[in-house]
Amino acid sequence: MADVARIAGVSPALVSIVMRGVPGASDETRHRVKAIADRIGYVPDRRAQKLRQTQSRLLGVTFDLQQPFHGDLVEHVYAAAERHGYDVMLSAVAPTRDEESAVQALVRERCDVALLLGSGLGTRELTEIDARIPVVALLRSSGVDAIGSVRGDDVAGIGTAVDHLVQLGHRRIAHIDGAGAPGAEDRRQGFLAAIRRHGLDEHARVVAGGMTETEGAEGMRQLLASGEVPTAVVAFNDNSATGVLDHLLRRGIDVPDDISVVGYDDSRLSRIAHIQLTSISHDVAAVADAAVDSGLARLAGEQAEDVVLAPTLVRRRTTAVPRER
């Protein structure tokens, strides 16, 4: 900044005014100072600026690096944050980096709010973090009255998937669940409730799965090895569903003529040309908007609230009338 001021023949304070875009400099001065800054490669130090502010105007986001749907959601969080004049700091959860490390990075960077996507943290850990930085849990209930959440109605979403398959004529329907993943219990209970509603308890099965392709494939292997092979499978998420599709392809089983497959999340995976997966869709933009609004409301001192959004089914090529009716 001192270099820009010296070349422009003005004070560093005036350069600061120009760079911050606040009143106090003429248009001619602003143009000249910015041109000089561009020429010598000056970039304002945003982190230093934030240290002088009461609020950092940073929204922190943790997300799972291996979940495509989280990437879809992050894209919309950026847009929602920008509308409020906020920047976004991402902190990834990965096989070599746990969620607690990801959250602590947001705290160290003085983020104003933490949006936790698909958090696996327990109520005690969430409460401890919320004491330092307002937390909003995305894609699951927080389980804590003082901590808000934004999520889809997973019970209704899985029910919609079952309804779709029943309407096509399926009677032997299985669910490869998410094991202990966030939202797995709601989706499991939603599946069983929908099955009971249609009177299909006798032929329905739930097998252990998970969030990954490998776990989806293993769940499908178990179903094929059972005495009664289903004509349709509802997977915990799109990742799991792609594992199901891969296993069926390797076994020479046709999708959807032999077995229909439904995913969950309607992530970018489901829209790939050679996959075209029928999936339960969240309104991703609405989830992002609600999450940012909820976080900023907490920052302003408002009470936490749970926002539950209705999902919808997007039909593609992996579901059809069963060959056996």
PDB file of C-alpha atoms in Angstrom:
ATOM      1  CA  MET A   1       0.000   0.000   0.000  1.00  0.00           C
ATOM      2  CA  ALA A   2       2.901   2.325   0.776  1.00  0.00           C
ATOM      3  CA  ASP A   3       4.367   1.637  -2.683  1.00  0.00           C
ATOM      4  CA  VAL A   4       1.067   2.518  -4.377  1.00  0.00           C
ATOM      5  CA  ALA A   5       0.807   5.698  -2.300  1.00  0.00           C
ATOM      6  CA  ARG A   6       4.379   6.763  -3.159  1.00  0.00           C
ATOM      7  CA  ILE A   7       3.931   6.233  -6.909  1.00  0.00           C
ATOM      8  CA  ALA A   8       0.512   7.941  -6.914  1.00  0.00           C
ATOM      9  CA  GLY A   9       1.715  10.824  -4.764  1.00  0.00           C
ATOM     10  CA  VAL A  10      -1.011  10.319  -2.160  1.00  0.00           C
ATOM     11  CA  SER A  11      -1.169   9.101   1.425  1.00  0.00           C
ATOM     12  CA  PRO A  12      -1.460   5.405   2.375  1.00  0.00           C
ATOM     13  CA  ALA A  13      -4.734   6.334   4.096  1.00  0.00           C
ATOM     14  CA  LEU A  14      -6.158   7.550   0.779  1.00  0.00           C
ATOM     15  CA  VAL A  15      -5.037   4.325  -0.929  1.00  0.00           C
ATOM     16  CA  SER A  16      -6.850   2.414   1.822  1.00  0.00           C
ATOM     17  CA  ILE A  17     -10.024   4.415   1.173  1.00  0.00           C
ATOM     18  CA  VAL A  18      -9.844   3.592  -2.533  1.00  0.00           C
ATOM     19  CA  MET A  19      -9.177  -0.101  -1.979  1.00  0.00           C
ATOM     20  CA  ARG A  20     -11.989  -0.448   0.530  1.00  0.00           C
ATOM     21  CA  GLY A  21     -14.425   1.343  -1.776  1.00  0.00           C
ATOM     22  CA  VAL A  22     -15.574   3.806   0.878  1.00  0.00           C
ATOM     23  CA  PRO A  23     -16.318   7.540   0.380  1.00  0.00           C
ATOM     24  CA  GLY A  24     -13.442  10.023   0.595  1.00  0.00           C
ATOM     25  CA  ALA A  25     -11.692   9.984  -2.779  1.00  0.00           C
ATOM     26  CA  SER A  26     -12.523  11.559  -6.143  1.00  0.00           C
ATOM     27  CA  ASP A  27     -13.294   9.422  -9.172  1.00  0.00           C
ATOM     28  CA  GLU A  28     -10.075  10.588 -10.840  1.00  0.00           C
ATOM     29  CA  THR A  29      -8.016   9.585  -7.807  1.00  0.00           C
ATOM     30  CA  ARG A  30      -9.750   6.221  -7.553  1.00  0.00           C
ATOM     31  CA  HIS A  31      -9.044   5.460 -11.208  1.00  0.00           C
ATOM     32  CA  ARG A  32      -5.369   6.500 -10.920  1.00  0.00           C
ATOM     33  CA  VAL A  33      -4.722   4.591  -7.683  1.00  0.00           C
ATOM     34  CA  LYS A  34      -6.382   1.406  -8.978  1.00  0.00           C
ATOM     35  CA  ALA A  35      -4.438   1.602 -12.249  1.00  0.00           C
ATOM     36  CA  ILE A  36      -1.156   1.898 -10.340  1.00  0.00           C
ATOM     37  CA  ALA A  37      -2.138  -0.943  -7.994  1.00  0.00           C
ATOM     38  CA  ASP A  38      -2.895  -3.183 -10.994  1.00  0.00           C
ATOM     39  CA  ARG A  39       0.376  -2.236 -12.679  1.00  0.00           C
ATOM     40  CA  ILE A  40       2.595  -3.117  -9.725  1.00  0.00           C
ATOM     41  CA  GLY A  41       0.520  -6.167  -8.704  1.00  0.00           C
ATOM     42  CA  TYR A  42      -0.780  -4.865  -5.375  1.00  0.00           C
ATOM     43  CA  VAL A  43      -3.509  -7.071  -3.818  1.00  0.00           C
ATOM     44  CA  PRO A  44      -5.251  -6.003  -0.573  1.00  0.00           C
ATOM     45  CA  ASP A  45      -4.561  -8.353   2.355  1.00  0.00           C
ATOM     46  CA  ARG A  46      -8.083  -9.455   3.220  1.00  0.00           C
ATOM     47  CA  ARG A  47      -6.937 -11.455   6.233  1.00  0.00           C
ATOM     48  CA  ALA A  48      -5.246  -8.401   7.717  1.00  0.00           C
ATOM     49  CA  GLN A  49      -8.409  -6.399   7.091  1.00  0.00           C
ATOM     50  CA  LYS A  50     -10.491  -9.020   8.879  1.00  0.00           C
ATOM     51  CA  LEU A  51      -8.254  -8.841  11.952  1.00  0.00           C
ATOM     52  CA  ARG A  52      -9.310  -5.201  12.319  1.00  0.00           C
ATOM     53  CA  GLN A  53     -12.998  -6.030  12.027  1.00  0.00           C
ATOM     54  CA  THR A  54     -15.389  -7.207  14.736  1.00  0.00           C
ATOM     55  CA  GLN A  55     -16.784  -9.698  12.220  1.00  0.00           C
ATOM     56  CA  SER A  56     -14.783 -11.474   9.542  1.00  0.00           C
ATOM     57  CA  ARG A  57     -17.729 -11.668   7.091  1.00  0.00           C
ATOM     58  CA  LEU A  58     -16.638 -15.228   6.419  1.00  0.00           C
ATOM     59  CA  LEU A  59     -19.039 -18.169   6.353  1.00  0.00           C
ATOM     60  CA  GLY A  60     -17.194 -21.388   7.144  1.00  0.00           C
ATOM     61  CA  VAL A  61     -18.329 -24.603   5.468  1.00  0.00           C
ATOM     62  CA  THR A  62     -17.216 -28.156   6.205  1.00  0.00           C
ATOM     63  CA  PHE A  63     -17.962 -30.756   3.541  1.00  0.00           C
ATOM     64  CA  ASP A  64     -17.042 -34.331   2.674  1.00  0.00           C
ATOM     65  CA  LEU A  65     -14.563 -34.391  -0.184  1.00  0.00           C
ATOM     66  CA  GLN A  66     -15.910 -37.771  -1.351  1.00  0.00           C
ATOM     67  CA  GLN A  67     -19.575 -36.739  -1.592  1.00  0.00           C
ATOM     68  CA  PRO A  68     -20.494 -35.179  -4.978  1.00  0.00           C
ATOM     69  CA  PHE A  69     -23.735 -33.775  -3.560  1.00  0.00           C
ATOM     70  CA  HIS A  70     -21.753 -31.701  -1.067  1.00  0.00           C
ATOM     71  CA  GLY A  71     -19.956 -30.078  -3.994  1.00  0.00           C
ATOM     72  CA  ASP A  72     -23.302 -29.245  -5.599  1.00  0.00           C
ATOM     73  CA  LEU A  73     -24.484 -27.656  -2.362  1.00  0.00           C
ATOM     74  CA  VAL A  74     -21.274 -25.671  -1.803  1.00  0.00           C
ATOM     75  CA  GLU A  75     -21.685 -24.055  -5.228  1.00  0.00           C
ATOM     76  CA  HIS A  76     -25.046 -22.630  -4.158  1.00  0.00           C
ATOM     77  CA  VAL A  77     -23.736 -21.606  -0.719  1.00  0.00           C
ATOM     78  CA  TYR A  78     -21.218 -19.363  -2.502  1.00  0.00           C
ATOM     79  CA  ALA A  79     -24.046 -17.626  -4.376  1.00  0.00           C
ATOM     80  CA  ALA A  80     -26.213 -17.251  -1.258  1.00  0.00           C
ATOM     81  CA  ALA A  81     -23.300 -15.875   0.785  1.00  0.00           C
ATOM     82  CA  GLU A  82     -22.390 -13.360  -1.908  1.00  0.00           C
ATOM     83  CA  ARG A  83     -25.909 -11.950  -1.882  1.00  0.00           C
ATOM     84  CA  HIS A  84     -25.365 -11.098   1.792  1.00  0.00           C
ATOM     85  CA  GLY A  85     -21.897  -9.643   1.231  1.00  0.00           C
ATOM     86  CA  TYR A  86     -20.087 -12.627   2.724  1.00  0.00           C
ATOM     87  CA  ASP A  87     -17.144 -14.710   1.554  1.00  0.00           C
ATOM     88  CA  VAL A  88     -16.954 -18.490   2.033  1.00  0.00           C
ATOM     89  CA  MET A  89     -14.143 -20.516   3.558  1.00  0.00           C
ATOM     90  CA  LEU A  90     -14.172 -24.250   2.794  1.00  0.00           C
ATOM     91  CA  SER A  91     -12.692 -26.894   5.057  1.00  0.00           C
ATOM     92  CA  ALA A  92     -12.783 -30.455   3.748  1.00  0.00           C
ATOM     93  CA  VAL A  93     -13.391 -33.708   5.568  1.00  0.00           C
ATOM     94  CA  ALA A  94     -11.353 -36.463   3.925  1.00  0.00           C
ATOM     95  CA  PRO A  95     -10.090 -39.958   4.724  1.00  0.00           C
ATOM     96  CA  THR A  96      -6.923 -38.390   6.154  1.00  0.00           C
ATOM     97  CA  ARG A  97      -8.640 -35.400   7.808  1.00  0.00           C
ATOM     98  CA  ASP A  98     -11.436 -35.797  10.342  1.00  0.00           C
ATOM     99  CA  GLU A  99     -14.366 -33.459  10.853  1.00  0.00           C
ATOM    100  CA  GLU A 100     -13.065 -32.013  14.117  1.00  0.00           C
ATOM    101  CA  SER A 101      -9.894 -30.853  12.332  1.00  0.00           C
ATOM    102  CA  ALA A 102     -12.009 -29.342   9.563  1.00  0.00           C
ATOM    103  CA  VAL A 103     -14.145 -27.417  12.063  1.00  0.00           C
ATOM    104  CA  GLN A 104     -11.153 -26.171  14.069  1.00  0.00           C
ATOM    105  CA  ALA A 105      -9.727 -24.645  10.895  1.00  0.00           C
ATOM    106  CA  LEU A 106     -12.902 -22.533  10.572  1.00  0.00           C
ATOM    107  CA  VAL A 107     -12.580 -21.404  14.188  1.00  0.00           C
ATOM    108  CA  ARG A 108      -8.912 -20.451  13.718  1.00  0.00           C
ATOM    109  CA  GLU A 109      -9.794 -18.375  10.650  1.00  0.00           C
ATOM    110  CA  ARG A 110     -12.387 -16.425  12.696  1.00  0.00           C
ATOM    111  CA  CYS A 111     -15.368 -17.431  10.567  1.00  0.00           C
ATOM    112  CA  ASP A 112     -18.583 -15.807  11.769  1.00  0.00           C
ATOM    113  CA  VAL A 113     -20.710 -18.931  11.250  1.00  0.00           C
ATOM    114  CA  ALA A 114     -20.037 -22.641  10.637  1.00  0.00           C
ATOM    115  CA  LEU A 115     -22.245 -24.520   8.176  1.00  0.00           C
ATOM    116  CA  LEU A 116     -21.609 -28.242   8.685  1.00  0.00           C
ATOM    117  CA  LEU A 117     -22.643 -30.409   5.729  1.00  0.00           C
ATOM    118  CA  GLY A 118     -23.696 -33.927   6.724  1.00  0.00           C
ATOM    119  CA  SER A 119     -21.946 -33.650  10.057  1.00  0.00           C
ATOM    120  CA  GLY A 120     -21.193 -36.843  11.931  1.00  0.00           C
ATOM    121  CA  LEU A 121     -20.456 -35.041  15.211  1.00  0.00           C
ATOM    122  CA  GLY A 122     -22.477 -35.853  18.308  1.00  0.00           C
ATOM    123  CA  THR A 123     -24.571 -33.437  20.328  1.00  0.00           C
ATOM    124  CA  ARG A 124     -21.777 -32.783  22.841  1.00  0.00           C
ATOM    125  CA  GLU A 125     -19.257 -31.888  20.141  1.00  0.00           C
ATOM    126  CA  LEU A 126     -21.762 -29.678  18.324  1.00  0.00           C
ATOM    127  CA  THR A 127     -22.626 -27.853  21.548  1.00  0.00           C
ATOM    128  CA  GLU A 128     -18.938 -27.222  22.295  1.00  0.00           C
ATOM    129  CA  ILE A 129     -18.345 -25.798  18.820  1.00  0.00           C
ATOM    130  CA  ASP A 130     -21.509 -23.684  18.974  1.00  0.00           C
ATOM    131  CA  ALA A 131     -20.208 -22.068  22.161  1.00  0.00           C
ATOM    132  CA  ARG A 132     -17.369 -20.615  20.066  1.00  0.00           C
ATOM    133  CA  ILE A 133     -19.057 -20.037  16.696  1.00  0.00           C
ATOM    134  CA  PRO A 134     -22.745 -20.280  15.683  1.00  0.00           C
ATOM    135  CA  VAL A 135     -23.398 -23.635  14.001  1.00  0.00           C
ATOM    136  CA  VAL A 136     -25.992 -24.725  11.446  1.00  0.00           C
ATOM    137  CA  ALA A 137     -26.236 -28.438  10.654  1.00  0.00           C
ATOM    138  CA  LEU A 138     -27.089 -29.240   7.037  1.00  0.00           C
ATOM    139  CA  LEU A 139     -28.673 -32.479   5.772  1.00  0.00           C
ATOM    140  CA  ARG A 140     -29.430 -33.738   9.285  1.00  0.00           C
ATOM    141  CA  SER A 141     -31.120 -32.658  12.487  1.00  0.00           C
ATOM    142  CA  SER A 142     -28.655 -31.202  14.982  1.00  0.00           C
ATOM    143  CA  GLY A 143     -30.314 -32.924  17.926  1.00  0.00           C
ATOM    144  CA  VAL A 144     -29.690 -29.773  19.996  1.00  0.00           C
ATOM    145  CA  ASP A 145     -32.460 -27.214  20.606  1.00  0.00           C
ATOM    146  CA  ALA A 146     -30.037 -24.290  20.476  1.00  0.00           C
ATOM    147  CA  ILE A 147     -28.505 -25.367  17.137  1.00  0.00           C
ATOM    148  CA  GLY A 148     -30.520 -25.011  13.963  1.00  0.00           C
ATOM    149  CA  SER A 149     -30.574 -27.311  10.971  1.00  0.00           C
ATOM    150  CA  VAL A 150     -31.572 -27.294   7.313  1.00  0.00           C
ATOM    151  CA  ARG A 151     -32.467 -30.621   5.760  1.00  0.00           C
ATOM    152  CA  GLY A 152     -34.765 -32.432   3.422  1.00  0.00           C
ATOM    153  CA  ASP A 153     -37.626 -34.548   4.722  1.00  0.00           C
ATOM    154  CA  ASP A 154     -35.851 -37.881   4.385  1.00  0.00           C
ATOM    155  CA  VAL A 155     -38.814 -39.907   5.616  1.00  0.00           C
ATOM    156  CA  ALA A 156     -41.040 -38.412   2.922  1.00  0.00           C
ATOM    157  CA  GLY A 157     -38.267 -38.605   0.309  1.00  0.00           C
ATOM    158  CA  ILE A 158     -37.732 -42.338   0.660  1.00  0.00           C
ATOM    159  CA  GLY A 159     -41.498 -42.774   0.790  1.00  0.00           C
ATOM    160  CA  THR A 160     -41.740 -41.019  -2.576  1.00  0.00           C
ATOM    161  CA  ALA A 161     -39.179 -43.447  -4.013  1.00  0.00           C
ATOM    162  CA  VAL A 162     -41.178 -46.434  -2.771  1.00  0.00           C
ATOM    163  CA  ASP A 163     -44.427 -44.945  -4.094  1.00  0.00           C
ATOM    164  CA  HIS A 164     -42.840 -44.521  -7.531  1.00  0.00           C
ATOM    165  CA  LEU A 165     -41.676 -48.134  -7.633  1.00  0.00           C
ATOM    166  CA  VAL A 166     -45.036 -49.470  -6.452  1.00  0.00           C
ATOM    167  CA  GLN A 167     -46.816 -47.446  -9.131  1.00  0.00           C
ATOM    168  CA  LEU A 168     -44.572 -49.119 -11.717  1.00  0.00           C
ATOM    169  CA  GLY A 169     -45.679 -52.507 -10.396  1.00  0.00           C
ATOM    170  CA  HIS A 170     -42.796 -53.537  -8.109  1.00  0.00           C
ATOM    171  CA  ARG A 171     -43.625 -55.692  -5.115  1.00  0.00           C
ATOM    172  CA  ARG A 172     -40.197 -56.945  -4.011  1.00  0.00           C
ATOM    173  CA  ILE A 173     -38.379 -53.770  -3.006  1.00  0.00           C
ATOM    174  CA  ALA A 174     -35.163 -53.533  -0.973  1.00  0.00           C
ATOM    175  CA  HIS A 175     -33.328 -50.696   0.725  1.00  0.00           C
ATOM    176  CA  ILE A 176     -29.535 -50.540   0.989  1.00  0.00           C
ATOM    177  CA  ASP A 177     -29.256 -48.213   3.955  1.00  0.00           C
ATOM    178  CA  GLY A 178     -26.636 -45.709   5.070  1.00  0.00           C
ATOM    179  CA  ALA A 179     -25.575 -47.622   8.200  1.00  0.00           C
ATOM    180  CA  GLY A 180     -24.626 -44.915  10.731  1.00  0.00           C
ATOM    181  CA  ALA A 181     -24.427 -42.013   8.262  1.00  0.00           C
ATOM    182  CA  PRO A 182     -26.314 -38.772   9.008  1.00  0.00           C
ATOM    183  CA  GLY A 183     -29.905 -39.148   7.827  1.00  0.00           C
ATOM    184  CA  ALA A 184     -29.671 -42.931   7.511  1.00  0.00           C
ATOM    185  CA  GLU A 185     -32.098 -43.666  10.317  1.00  0.00           C
ATOM    186  CA  ASP A 186     -34.774 -41.342   8.907  1.00  0.00           C
ATOM    187  CA  ARG A 187     -34.423 -42.894   5.440  1.00  0.00           C
ATOM    188  CA  ARG A 188     -34.557 -46.402   6.895  1.00  0.00           C
ATOM    189  CA  GLN A 189     -37.700 -45.628   8.892  1.00  0.00           C
ATOM    190  CA  GLY A 190     -39.229 -43.839   5.897  1.00  0.00           C
ATOM    191  CA  PHE A 191     -38.669 -46.914   3.751  1.00  0.00           C
ATOM    192  CA  LEU A 192     -40.257 -49.265   6.268  1.00  0.00           C
ATOM    193  CA  ALA A 193     -43.237 -46.943   6.794  1.00  0.00           C
ATOM    194  CA  ALA A 194     -43.879 -46.711   3.043  1.00  0.00           C
ATOM    195  CA  ILE A 195     -43.566 -50.473   2.645  1.00  0.00           C
ATOM    196  CA  ARG A 196     -46.110 -51.015   5.418  1.00  0.00           C
ATOM    197  CA  ARG A 197     -48.421 -48.434   3.860  1.00  0.00           C
ATOM    198  CA  HIS A 198     -48.461 -50.470   0.638  1.00  0.00           C
ATOM    199  CA  GLY A 199     -48.818 -53.789   2.460  1.00  0.00           C
ATOM    200  CA  LEU A 200     -45.512 -55.141   1.101  1.00  0.00           C
ATOM    201  CA  ASP A 201     -43.840 -56.108   4.382  1.00  0.00           C
ATOM    202  CA  GLU A 202     -43.500 -59.763   3.447  1.00  0.00           C
ATOM    203  CA  HIS A 203     -41.105 -59.189   0.541  1.00  0.00           C
ATOM    204  CA  ALA A 204     -39.268 -56.040   1.692  1.00  0.00           C
ATOM    205  CA  ARG A 205     -35.666 -56.124   2.909  1.00  0.00           C
ATOM    206  CA  VAL A 206     -33.224 -53.675   4.440  1.00  0.00           C
ATOM    207  CA  VAL A 207     -29.523 -54.503   4.192  1.00  0.00           C
ATOM    208  CA  ALA A 208     -26.548 -52.679   5.651  1.00  0.00           C
ATOM    209  CA  GLY A 209     -24.831 -50.284   3.280  1.00  0.00           C
ATOM    210  CA  GLY A 210     -23.204 -46.885   3.615  1.00  0.00           C
ATOM    211  CA  MET A 211     -22.281 -43.709   1.788  1.00  0.00           C
ATOM    212  CA  THR A 212     -19.790 -45.107  -0.738  1.00  0.00           C
ATOM    213  CA  GLU A 213     -19.870 -47.015  -4.024  1.00  0.00           C
ATOM    214  CA  THR A 214     -18.117 -49.954  -2.370  1.00  0.00           C
ATOM    215  CA  GLU A 215     -20.770 -50.208   0.335  1.00  0.00           C
ATOM    216  CA  GLY A 216     -23.565 -49.964  -2.221  1.00  0.00           C
ATOM    217  CA  ALA A 217     -22.000 -52.751  -4.275  1.00  0.00           C
ATOM    218  CA  GLU A 218     -21.622 -54.942  -1.191  1.00  0.00           C
ATOM    219  CA  GLY A 219     -25.258 -54.373  -0.238  1.00  0.00           C
ATOM    220  CA  MET A 220     -26.312 -55.430  -3.748  1.00  0.00           C
ATOM    221  CA  ARG A 221     -24.102 -58.524  -3.534  1.00  0.00           C
ATOM    222  CA  GLN A 222     -25.898 -59.540  -0.345  1.00  0.00           C
ATOM    223  CA  LEU A 223     -29.302 -59.067  -1.956  1.00  0.00           C
ATOM    224  CA  LEU A 224     -28.372 -61.190  -4.966  1.00  0.00           C
ATOM    225  CA  ALA A 225     -27.048 -63.912  -2.675  1.00  0.00           C
ATOM    226  CA  SER A 226     -30.305 -64.000  -0.706  1.00  0.00           C
ATOM    227  CA  GLY A 227     -33.091 -66.426  -1.423  1.00  0.00           C
ATOM    228  CA  GLU A 228     -35.396 -63.750  -2.841  1.00  0.00           C
ATOM    229  CA  VAL A 229     -33.878 -61.215  -5.233  1.00  0.00           C
ATOM    230  CA  PRO A 230     -35.731 -57.866  -5.329  1.00  0.00           C
ATOM    231  CA  THR A 231     -37.024 -56.296  -8.526  1.00  0.00           C
ATOM    232  CA  ALA A 232     -36.172 -52.813  -7.230  1.00  0.00           C
ATOM    233  CA  VAL A 233     -33.587 -51.256  -4.911  1.00  0.00           C
ATOM    234  CA  VAL A 234     -33.588 -47.882  -3.159  1.00  0.00           C
ATOM    235  CA  ALA A 235     -30.024 -46.910  -2.230  1.00  0.00           C
ATOM    236  CA  PHE A 236     -29.053 -44.567   0.609  1.00  0.00           C
ATOM    237  CA  ASN A 237     -27.549 -41.997  -1.765  1.00  0.00           C
ATOM    238  CA  ASP A 238     -26.354 -41.596  -5.350  1.00  0.00           C
ATOM    239  CA  ASN A 239     -22.839 -42.756  -4.468  1.00  0.00           C
ATOM    240  CA  SER A 240     -24.200 -45.999  -3.079  1.00  0.00           C
ATOM    241  CA  ALA A 241     -26.520 -46.348  -6.075  1.00  0.00           C
ATOM    242  CA  THR A 242     -23.607 -46.113  -8.539  1.00  0.00           C
ATOM    243  CA  GLY A 243     -21.994 -49.005  -6.674  1.00  0.00           C
ATOM    244  CA  VAL A 244     -25.242 -50.946  -7.065  1.00  0.00           C
ATOM    245  CA  LEU A 245     -25.304 -50.215 -10.814  1.00  0.00           C
ATOM    246  CA  ASP A 246     -21.670 -51.251 -11.224  1.00  0.00           C
ATOM    247  CA  HIS A 247     -22.226 -54.559  -9.421  1.00  0.00           C
ATOM    248  CA  LEU A 248     -25.309 -55.361 -11.489  1.00  0.00           C
ATOM    249  CA  LEU A 249     -23.447 -54.521 -14.708  1.00  0.00           C
ATOM    250  CA  ARG A 250     -20.602 -56.852 -13.752  1.00  0.00           C
ATOM    251  CA  ARG A 251     -23.124 -59.618 -13.033  1.00  0.00           C
ATOM    252  CA  GLY A 252     -24.835 -59.143 -16.392  1.00  0.00           C
ATOM    253  CA  ILE A 253     -28.107 -58.037 -14.797  1.00  0.00           C
ATOM    254  CA  ASP A 254     -30.075 -55.484 -16.780  1.00  0.00           C
ATOM    255  CA  VAL A 255     -31.135 -52.154 -15.272  1.00  0.00           C
ATOM    256  CA  PRO A 256     -34.008 -51.390 -15.296  1.00  0.00           C
ATOM    257  CA  ASP A 257     -35.611 -54.462 -16.933  1.00  0.00           C
ATOM    258  CA  ASP A 258     -34.375 -56.944 -14.319  1.00  0.00           C
ATOM    259  CA  ILE A 259     -33.839 -54.606 -11.362  1.00  0.00           C
ATOM    260  CA  SER A 260     -34.809 -50.938 -11.017  1.00  0.00           C
ATOM    261  CA  VAL A 261     -32.533 -48.655  -8.971  1.00  0.00           C
ATOM    262  CA  VAL A 262     -33.294 -45.372  -7.198  1.00  0.00           C
ATOM    263  CA  GLY A 263     -30.652 -43.114  -5.657  1.00  0.00           C
ATOM    264  CA  TYR A 264     -30.946 -40.180  -3.282  1.00  0.00           C
ATOM    265  CA  ASP A 265     -29.689 -36.557  -3.493  1.00  0.00           C
ATOM    266  CA  ASP A 266     -29.911 -36.076  -7.279  1.00  0.00           C
ATOM    267  CA  SER A 267     -26.210 -35.203  -7.319  1.00  0.00           C
ATOM    268  CA  ARG A 268     -24.172 -34.571 -10.443  1.00  0.00           C
ATOM    269  CA  LEU A 269     -23.466 -38.331 -10.521  1.00  0.00           C
ATOM    270  CA  SER A 270     -27.113 -39.070 -11.274  1.00  0.00           C
ATOM    271  CA  ARG A 271     -27.063 -36.844 -14.352  1.00  0.00           C
ATOM    272  CA  ILE A 272     -24.011 -38.392 -16.055  1.00  0.00           C
ATOM    273  CA  ALA A 273     -25.072 -39.559 -19.531  1.00  0.00           C
ATOM    274  CA  HIS A 274     -24.240 -43.247 -19.104  1.00  0.00           C
ATOM    275  CA  ILE A 275     -25.808 -43.412 -15.621  1.00  0.00           C
ATOM    276  CA  GLN A 276     -29.039 -41.356 -15.795  1.00  0.00           C
ATOM    277  CA  LEU A 277     -30.086 -42.409 -12.311  1.00  0.00           C
ATOM    278  CA  THR A 278     -33.605 -41.954 -10.994  1.00  0.00           C
ATOM    279  CA  SER A 279     -33.072 -40.084  -7.738  1.00  0.00           C
ATOM    280  CA  ILE A 280     -34.721 -38.136  -4.938  1.00  0.00           C
ATOM    281  CA  SER A 281     -33.880 -34.466  -5.371  1.00  0.00           C
ATOM    282  CA  HIS A 282     -33.364 -31.708  -2.841  1.00  0.00           C
ATOM    283  CA  ASP A 283     -33.926 -28.126  -3.937  1.00  0.00           C
ATOM    284  CA  VAL A 284     -30.216 -27.384  -3.550  1.00  0.00           C
ATOM    285  CA  ALA A 285     -30.564 -23.624  -3.996  1.00  0.00           C
ATOM    286  CA  ALA A 286     -33.307 -23.519  -1.349  1.00  0.00           C
ATOM    287  CA  VAL A 287     -31.163 -25.559   1.075  1.00  0.00           C
ATOM    288  CA  ALA A 288     -28.215 -23.189   0.576  1.00  0.00           C
ATOM    289  CA  ASP A 289     -30.364 -20.071   0.958  1.00  0.00           C
ATOM    290  CA  ALA A 290     -32.000 -21.386   4.121  1.00  0.00           C
ATOM    291  CA  ALA A 291     -28.627 -22.412   5.578  1.00  0.00           C
ATOM    292  CA  VAL A 292     -27.041 -19.005   5.011  1.00  0.00           C
ATOM    293  CA  ASP A 293     -30.152 -17.198   6.288  1.00  0.00           C
ATOM    294  CA  SER A 294     -30.234 -19.413   9.375  1.00  0.00           C
ATOM    295  CA  GLY A 295     -26.546 -18.858  10.111  1.00  0.00           C
ATOM    296  CA  LEU A 296     -26.778 -15.084   9.775  1.00  0.00           C
ATOM    297  CA  ALA A 297     -29.932 -15.056  11.921  1.00  0.00           C
ATOM    298  CA  ARG A 298     -28.021 -16.857  14.684  1.00  0.00           C
ATOM    299  CA  LEU A 299     -25.212 -14.331  14.312  1.00  0.00           C
ATOM    300  CA  ALA A 300     -27.761 -11.545  14.823  1.00  0.00           C
ATOM    301  CA  GLY A 301     -28.911 -13.144  18.069  1.00  0.00           C
ATOM    302  CA  GLU A 302     -32.049 -14.864  16.838  1.00  0.00           C
ATOM    303  CA  GLN A 303     -33.107 -18.298  18.071  1.00  0.00           C
ATOM    304  CA  ALA A 304     -32.153 -21.401  16.132  1.00  0.00           C
ATOM    305  CA  GLU A 305     -34.792 -23.147  14.071  1.00  0.00           C
ATOM    306  CA  ASP A 306     -35.083 -26.344  12.069  1.00  0.00           C
ATOM    307  CA  VAL A 307     -35.912 -25.943   8.395  1.00  0.00           C
ATOM    308  CA  VAL A 308     -37.275 -29.061   6.684  1.00  0.00           C
ATOM    309  CA  LEU A 309     -37.726 -28.934   2.900  1.00  0.00           C
ATOM    310  CA  ALA A 310     -39.812 -31.290   0.779  1.00  0.00           C
ATOM    311  CA  PRO A 311     -37.814 -33.426  -1.689  1.00  0.00           C
ATOM    312  CA  THR A 312     -39.060 -34.555  -5.105  1.00  0.00           C
ATOM    313  CA  LEU A 313     -38.404 -37.528  -7.372  1.00  0.00           C
ATOM    314  CA  VAL A 314     -36.571 -37.075 -10.670  1.00  0.00           C
ATOM    315  CA  ARG A 315     -37.184 -40.041 -12.951  1.00  0.00           C
ATOM    316  CA  ARG A 316     -34.474 -41.108 -15.360  1.00  0.00           C
ATOM    317  CA  ARG A 317     -33.620 -44.379 -17.083  1.00  0.00           C
ATOM    318  CA  THR A 318     -32.867 -46.670 -14.076  1.00  0.00           C
ATOM    319  CA  THR A 319     -36.509 -47.365 -13.171  1.00  0.00           C
ATOM    320  CA  ALA A 320     -39.149 -49.137 -15.267  1.00  0.00           C
ATOM    321  CA  VAL A 321     -42.021 -51.592 -15.088  1.00  0.00           C
ATOM    322  CA  PRO A 322     -40.635 -54.880 -13.743  1.00  0.00           C
ATOM    323  CA  ARG A 323     -40.194 -57.759 -16.163  1.00  0.00           C
ATOM    324  CA  GLU A 324     -41.904 -60.032 -13.631  1.00  0.00           C
ATOM    325  CA  ARG A 325     -45.329 -58.714 -12.590  1.00  0.00           C
TER     326      ARG A 325
END
